CSV table of C-alpha atoms and ligand atoms in Angstrom, one decimal:
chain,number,residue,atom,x,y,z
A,1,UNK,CA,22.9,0.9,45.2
A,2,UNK,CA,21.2,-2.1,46.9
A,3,UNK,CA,19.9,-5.3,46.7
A,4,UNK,CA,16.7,-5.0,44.3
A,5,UNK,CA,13.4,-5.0,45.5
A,6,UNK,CA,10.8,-7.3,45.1
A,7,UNK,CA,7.3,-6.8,44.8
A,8,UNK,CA,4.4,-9.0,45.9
A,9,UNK,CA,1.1,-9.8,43.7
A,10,UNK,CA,-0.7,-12.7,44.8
A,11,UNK,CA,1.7,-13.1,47.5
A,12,UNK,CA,4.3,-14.2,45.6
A,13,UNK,CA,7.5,-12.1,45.8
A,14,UNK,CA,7.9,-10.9,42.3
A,15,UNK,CA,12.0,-10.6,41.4
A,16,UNK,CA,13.6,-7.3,40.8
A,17,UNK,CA,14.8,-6.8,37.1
A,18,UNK,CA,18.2,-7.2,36.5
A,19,UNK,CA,20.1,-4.1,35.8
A,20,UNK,CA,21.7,-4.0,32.7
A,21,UNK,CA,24.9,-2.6,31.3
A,22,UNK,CA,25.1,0.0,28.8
A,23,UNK,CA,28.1,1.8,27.4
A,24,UNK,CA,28.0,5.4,26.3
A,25,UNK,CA,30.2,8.1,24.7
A,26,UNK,CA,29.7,11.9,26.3
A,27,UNK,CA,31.5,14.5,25.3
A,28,UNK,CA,34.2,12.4,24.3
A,29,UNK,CA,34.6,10.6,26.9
A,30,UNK,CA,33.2,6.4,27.1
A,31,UNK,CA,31.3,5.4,30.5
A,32,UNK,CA,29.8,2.0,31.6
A,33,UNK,CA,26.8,2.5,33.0
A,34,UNK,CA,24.7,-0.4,34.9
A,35,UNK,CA,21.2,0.8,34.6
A,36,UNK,CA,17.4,-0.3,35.2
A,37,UNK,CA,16.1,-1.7,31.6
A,38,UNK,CA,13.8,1.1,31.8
A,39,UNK,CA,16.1,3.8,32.5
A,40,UNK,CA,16.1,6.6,29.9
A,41,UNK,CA,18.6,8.5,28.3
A,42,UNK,CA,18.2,11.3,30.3
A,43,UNK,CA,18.2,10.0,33.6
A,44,UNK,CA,21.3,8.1,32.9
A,45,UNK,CA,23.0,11.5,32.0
A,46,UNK,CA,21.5,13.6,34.9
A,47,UNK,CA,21.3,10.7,37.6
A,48,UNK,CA,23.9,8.3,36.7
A,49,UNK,CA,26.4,10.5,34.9
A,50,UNK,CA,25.5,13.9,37.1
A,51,UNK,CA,25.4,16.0,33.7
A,52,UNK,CA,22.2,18.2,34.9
A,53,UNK,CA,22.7,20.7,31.7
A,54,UNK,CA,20.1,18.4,30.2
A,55,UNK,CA,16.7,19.4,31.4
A,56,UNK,CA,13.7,17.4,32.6
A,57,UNK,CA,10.5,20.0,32.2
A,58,UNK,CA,7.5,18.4,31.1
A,59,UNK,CA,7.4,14.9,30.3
A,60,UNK,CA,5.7,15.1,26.8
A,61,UNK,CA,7.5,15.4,23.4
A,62,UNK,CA,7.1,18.9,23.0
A,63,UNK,CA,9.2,20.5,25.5
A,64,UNK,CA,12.6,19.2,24.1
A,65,UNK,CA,14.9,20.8,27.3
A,66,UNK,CA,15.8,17.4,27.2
A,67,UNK,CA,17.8,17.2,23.2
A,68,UNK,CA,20.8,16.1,22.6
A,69,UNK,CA,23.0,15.0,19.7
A,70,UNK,CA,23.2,11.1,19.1
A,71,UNK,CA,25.4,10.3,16.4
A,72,UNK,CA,24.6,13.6,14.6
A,73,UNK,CA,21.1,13.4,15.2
A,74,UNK,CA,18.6,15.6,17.7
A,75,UNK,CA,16.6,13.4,20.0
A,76,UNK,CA,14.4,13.9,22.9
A,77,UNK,CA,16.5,12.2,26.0
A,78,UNK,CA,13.2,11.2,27.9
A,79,UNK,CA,12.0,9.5,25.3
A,80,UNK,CA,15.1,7.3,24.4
A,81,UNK,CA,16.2,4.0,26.4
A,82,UNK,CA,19.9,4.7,27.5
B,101,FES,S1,11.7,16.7,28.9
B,101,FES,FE1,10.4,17.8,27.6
B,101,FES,S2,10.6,16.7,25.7
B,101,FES,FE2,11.9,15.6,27.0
């Protein structure tokens, strides 16, 4: 990756968000990720993690290519926050 970008309004360079770092179990196995604040479950698996056995179809909640077990639980991974 990088340096971040900036963005201009105004004229003023707006910062970059700092990246943020996030710790997840898959499968097992632990991983420290250093992700966008934005970045979603699933495109820390598929983009970060290259797991691409979750799908990205539609982005709406009724699809659901994209579940996956969290603690026991089904959840849509586009609509959860790594
Ligand atoms: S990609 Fe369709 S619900 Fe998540």
């Amino acid at each position: 990756m990088g340096q971040p970008t900036t963005a201009k309004r105004s004229g003023n360079p707006i910062p970059a968000p700092h990246k943020i770092s996030v710790a997840i179990t898959v499968n097992g196995s632990e991983t420290k990720l250093e992700v966008a604040p934005w970045t979603t479950l699933l495109d820390a698996l598929r983009d970060h993690l290259d797991l691409t056995g979750t799908k990205k179809v539609v982005i709406t909640a009724s699809a659901a290519a994209c579940t996956v077990l969290v603690d026991g639980r089904r959840i849509n991974s586009c609509l959860t926050l790594a």
